[in-house]
Short mmCIF file of C-alpha atoms in Angstrom, two decimals:
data_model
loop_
_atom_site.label_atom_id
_atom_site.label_comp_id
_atom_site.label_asym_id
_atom_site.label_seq_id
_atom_site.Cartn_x
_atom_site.Cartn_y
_atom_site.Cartn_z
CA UNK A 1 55.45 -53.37 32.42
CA UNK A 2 53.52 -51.43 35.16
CA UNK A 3 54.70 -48.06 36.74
CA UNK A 4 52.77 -49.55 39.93
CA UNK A 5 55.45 -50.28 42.71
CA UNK A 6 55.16 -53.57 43.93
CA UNK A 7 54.24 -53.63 47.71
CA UNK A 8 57.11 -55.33 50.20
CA UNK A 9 54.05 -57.61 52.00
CA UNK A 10 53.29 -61.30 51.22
CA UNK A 11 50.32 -61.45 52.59
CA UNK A 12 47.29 -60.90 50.18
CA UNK A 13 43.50 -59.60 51.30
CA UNK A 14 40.43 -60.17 49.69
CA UNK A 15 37.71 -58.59 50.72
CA UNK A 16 34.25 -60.30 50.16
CA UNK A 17 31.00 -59.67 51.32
CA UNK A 18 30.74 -61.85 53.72
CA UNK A 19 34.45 -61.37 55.56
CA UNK A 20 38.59 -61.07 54.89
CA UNK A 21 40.43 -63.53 53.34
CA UNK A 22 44.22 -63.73 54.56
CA UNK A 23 46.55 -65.51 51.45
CA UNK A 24 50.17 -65.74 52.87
CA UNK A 25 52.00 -65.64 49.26
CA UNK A 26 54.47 -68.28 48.92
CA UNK A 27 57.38 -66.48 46.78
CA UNK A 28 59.81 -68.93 48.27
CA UNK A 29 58.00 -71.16 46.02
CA UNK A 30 56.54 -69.60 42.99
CA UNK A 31 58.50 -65.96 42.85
CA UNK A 32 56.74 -65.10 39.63
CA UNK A 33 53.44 -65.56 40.85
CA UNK A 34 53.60 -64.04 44.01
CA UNK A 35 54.80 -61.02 42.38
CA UNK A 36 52.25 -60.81 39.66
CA UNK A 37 49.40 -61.19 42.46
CA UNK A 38 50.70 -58.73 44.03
CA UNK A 39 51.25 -56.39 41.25
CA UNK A 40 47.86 -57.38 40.17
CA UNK A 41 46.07 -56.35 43.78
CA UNK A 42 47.96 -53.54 44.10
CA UNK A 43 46.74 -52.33 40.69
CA UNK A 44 43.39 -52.27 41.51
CA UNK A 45 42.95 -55.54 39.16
CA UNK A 46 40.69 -58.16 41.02
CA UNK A 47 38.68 -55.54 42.62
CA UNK A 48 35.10 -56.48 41.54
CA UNK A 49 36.36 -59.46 39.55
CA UNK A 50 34.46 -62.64 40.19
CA UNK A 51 34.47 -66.07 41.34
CA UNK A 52 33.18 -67.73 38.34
CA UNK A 53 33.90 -71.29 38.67
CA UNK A 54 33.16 -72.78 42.17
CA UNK A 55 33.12 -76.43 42.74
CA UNK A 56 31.71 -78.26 45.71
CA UNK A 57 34.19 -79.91 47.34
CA UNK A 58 37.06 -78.63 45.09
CA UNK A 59 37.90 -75.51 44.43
CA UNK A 60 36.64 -71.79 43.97
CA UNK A 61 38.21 -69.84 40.97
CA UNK A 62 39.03 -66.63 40.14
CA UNK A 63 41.15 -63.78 38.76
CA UNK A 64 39.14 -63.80 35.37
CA UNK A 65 38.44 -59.97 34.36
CA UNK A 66 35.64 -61.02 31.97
CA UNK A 67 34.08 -63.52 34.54
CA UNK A 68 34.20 -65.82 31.43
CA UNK A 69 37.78 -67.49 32.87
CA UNK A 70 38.69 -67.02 29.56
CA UNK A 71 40.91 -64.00 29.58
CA UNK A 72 43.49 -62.61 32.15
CA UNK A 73 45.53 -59.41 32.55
CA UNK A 74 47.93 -57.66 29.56
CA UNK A 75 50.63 -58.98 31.34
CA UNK A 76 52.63 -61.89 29.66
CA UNK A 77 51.80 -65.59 30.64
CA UNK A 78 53.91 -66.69 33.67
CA UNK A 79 56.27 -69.59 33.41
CA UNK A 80 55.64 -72.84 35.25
CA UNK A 81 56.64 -72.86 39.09
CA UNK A 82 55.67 -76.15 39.84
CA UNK A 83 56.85 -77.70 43.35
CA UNK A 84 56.98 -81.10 45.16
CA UNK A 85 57.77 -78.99 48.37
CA UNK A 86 54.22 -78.20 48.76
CA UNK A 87 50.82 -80.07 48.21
CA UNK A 88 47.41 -78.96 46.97
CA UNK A 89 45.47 -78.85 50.67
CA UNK A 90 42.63 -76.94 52.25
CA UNK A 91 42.98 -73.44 52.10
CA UNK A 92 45.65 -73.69 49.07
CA UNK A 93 45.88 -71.11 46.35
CA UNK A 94 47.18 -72.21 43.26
CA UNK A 95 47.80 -70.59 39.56
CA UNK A 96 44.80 -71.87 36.66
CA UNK A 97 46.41 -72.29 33.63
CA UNK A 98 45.39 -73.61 30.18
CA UNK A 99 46.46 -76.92 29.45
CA UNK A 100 50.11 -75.71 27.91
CA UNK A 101 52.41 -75.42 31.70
CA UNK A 102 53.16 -72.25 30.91
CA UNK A 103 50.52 -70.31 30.50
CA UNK A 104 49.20 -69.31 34.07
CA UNK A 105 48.59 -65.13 34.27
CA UNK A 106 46.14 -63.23 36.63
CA UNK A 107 43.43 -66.41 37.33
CA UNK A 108 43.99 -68.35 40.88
CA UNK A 109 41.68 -70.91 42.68
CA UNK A 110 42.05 -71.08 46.46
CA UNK A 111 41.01 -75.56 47.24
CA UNK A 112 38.45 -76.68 49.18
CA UNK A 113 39.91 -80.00 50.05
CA UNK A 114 43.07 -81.49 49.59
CA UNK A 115 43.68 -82.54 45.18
CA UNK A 116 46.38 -84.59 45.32
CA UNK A 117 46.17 -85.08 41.68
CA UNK A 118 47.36 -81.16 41.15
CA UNK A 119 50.57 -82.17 42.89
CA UNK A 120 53.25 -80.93 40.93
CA UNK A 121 51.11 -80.44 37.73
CA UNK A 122 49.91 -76.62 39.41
CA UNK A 123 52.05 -73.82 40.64
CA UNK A 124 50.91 -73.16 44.33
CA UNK A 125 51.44 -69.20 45.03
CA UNK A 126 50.14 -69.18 48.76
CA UNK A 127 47.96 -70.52 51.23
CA UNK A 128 44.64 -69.20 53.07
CA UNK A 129 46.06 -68.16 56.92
CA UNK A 130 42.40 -66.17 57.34
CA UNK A 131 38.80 -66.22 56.35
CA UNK A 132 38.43 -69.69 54.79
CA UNK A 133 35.01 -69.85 56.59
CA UNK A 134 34.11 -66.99 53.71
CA UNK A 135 35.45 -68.82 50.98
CA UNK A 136 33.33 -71.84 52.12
CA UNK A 137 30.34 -69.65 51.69
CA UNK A 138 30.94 -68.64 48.12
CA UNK A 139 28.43 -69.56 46.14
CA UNK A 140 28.69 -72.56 44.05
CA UNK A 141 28.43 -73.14 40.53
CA UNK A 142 26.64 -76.07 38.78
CA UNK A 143 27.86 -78.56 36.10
CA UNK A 144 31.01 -80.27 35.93
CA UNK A 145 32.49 -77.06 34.75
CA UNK A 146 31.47 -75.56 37.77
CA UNK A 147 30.19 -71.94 36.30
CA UNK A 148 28.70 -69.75 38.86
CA UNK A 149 25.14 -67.85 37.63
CA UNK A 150 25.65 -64.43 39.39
CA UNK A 151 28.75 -64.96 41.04
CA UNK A 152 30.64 -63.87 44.20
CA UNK A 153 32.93 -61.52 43.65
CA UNK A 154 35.86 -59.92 45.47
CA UNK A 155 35.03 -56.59 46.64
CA UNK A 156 38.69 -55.38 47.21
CA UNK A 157 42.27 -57.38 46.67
CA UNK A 158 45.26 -55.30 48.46
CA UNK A 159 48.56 -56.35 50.30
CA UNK A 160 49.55 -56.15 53.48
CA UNK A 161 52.78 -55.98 55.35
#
C-alpha cells in the first residue's frame, strides 16, 4: 500500500478552471471508496487527470489517469458497496466500474440528473455539497459513449477537514 497518511476530512475538492467543487464523501456508505478517494487526492493522483466521458444530461466521468477510462490507479480493484439507502440524484458521485461488481478503483462520475436505473447496481461514495454550477459547465463529449475531444480536467483534488 501507500506510505501517504490518509487525511481525517470527508469532504473532497476539486479544483477546475472554472470554480471548487465540494464532494461530502459518504464512508457511512461505501467505506472503501471513500478511503481510496481520499488516498487517491491526497496522493497527488487526479491532479491534471481528465473528465473524459461527459454526457448531456447524465453524467461527467473521471478518475482515468490515461484519459482513455481504461486504466485506474496500482491499487487493487475495490469490492462492491452497493446501497438502497441512497439513490443516484443530482450532484451524486458514484464509483465506474467494468461490468464485473467488483471491479471499481480510482474512476468516479459525479450525475447530472437523477439515474434511477444505477440504483443499487453503483456504489455511491459522496455527493456534490459545492460547485455543481462548474460541473454543469464541463464540457461535453459526443456519441453515445460520451468521449470528450480535449477534455476538462481537474486542476487539483485535495481533502478538507
Amino acid at each position: 500500500m501507500s506510505d501517504t497518511a490518509v487525511p481525517d476530512g470527508n469532504k473532497l475538492v476539486f479544483e477546475l478552471k472554472t470554480g471548487k467543487v465540494v464532494i461530502e464523501l459518504r464512508p457511512d456508505l461505501a467505506p472503501l471508496a471513500a478511503e481510496r478517494l481520499k488516498l487517491l487526492a491526497s496522493e497527488g493522483f487526479y491532479d491534471g487527470v481528465k473528465f473524459h466521458r461527459v454526457i448531456e444530461g447524465f453524467m461527467a466521468q473521471g478518475g482515468d489517469p490515461t484519459g482513455t477510462g481504461t486504466s485506474g490507479s496500482s491499487y487493487p480493484d475495490l469490492k462492491a458497496e452497493f446501497t438502497n439507502a441512497a439513490k443516484f440524484e443530482r450532484g451524486t458521485v458514484g464509483m465506474a466500474r467494468t461490468m464485473a461488481p467488483n471491479s471499481a478503483n480510482s474512476q468516479f462520475f459525479i450525475m447530472f440528473a437523477a439515474s434511477p436505473h444505477l440504483n443499487g447496481q453503483y456504489t455511491i461514495v459522496g455527493q456534490v455539497t459545492e460547485g455543481m454550477e462548474y460541473v454543469d459547465q464541463l464540457k461535453r463529449g459526443s456519441g453515445a459513449g460520451g468521449v470528450v475531444k480535449d477534455p476538462d480536467i481537474i486542476v487539483k483534488a485535495y481533502v478538507e477537514a
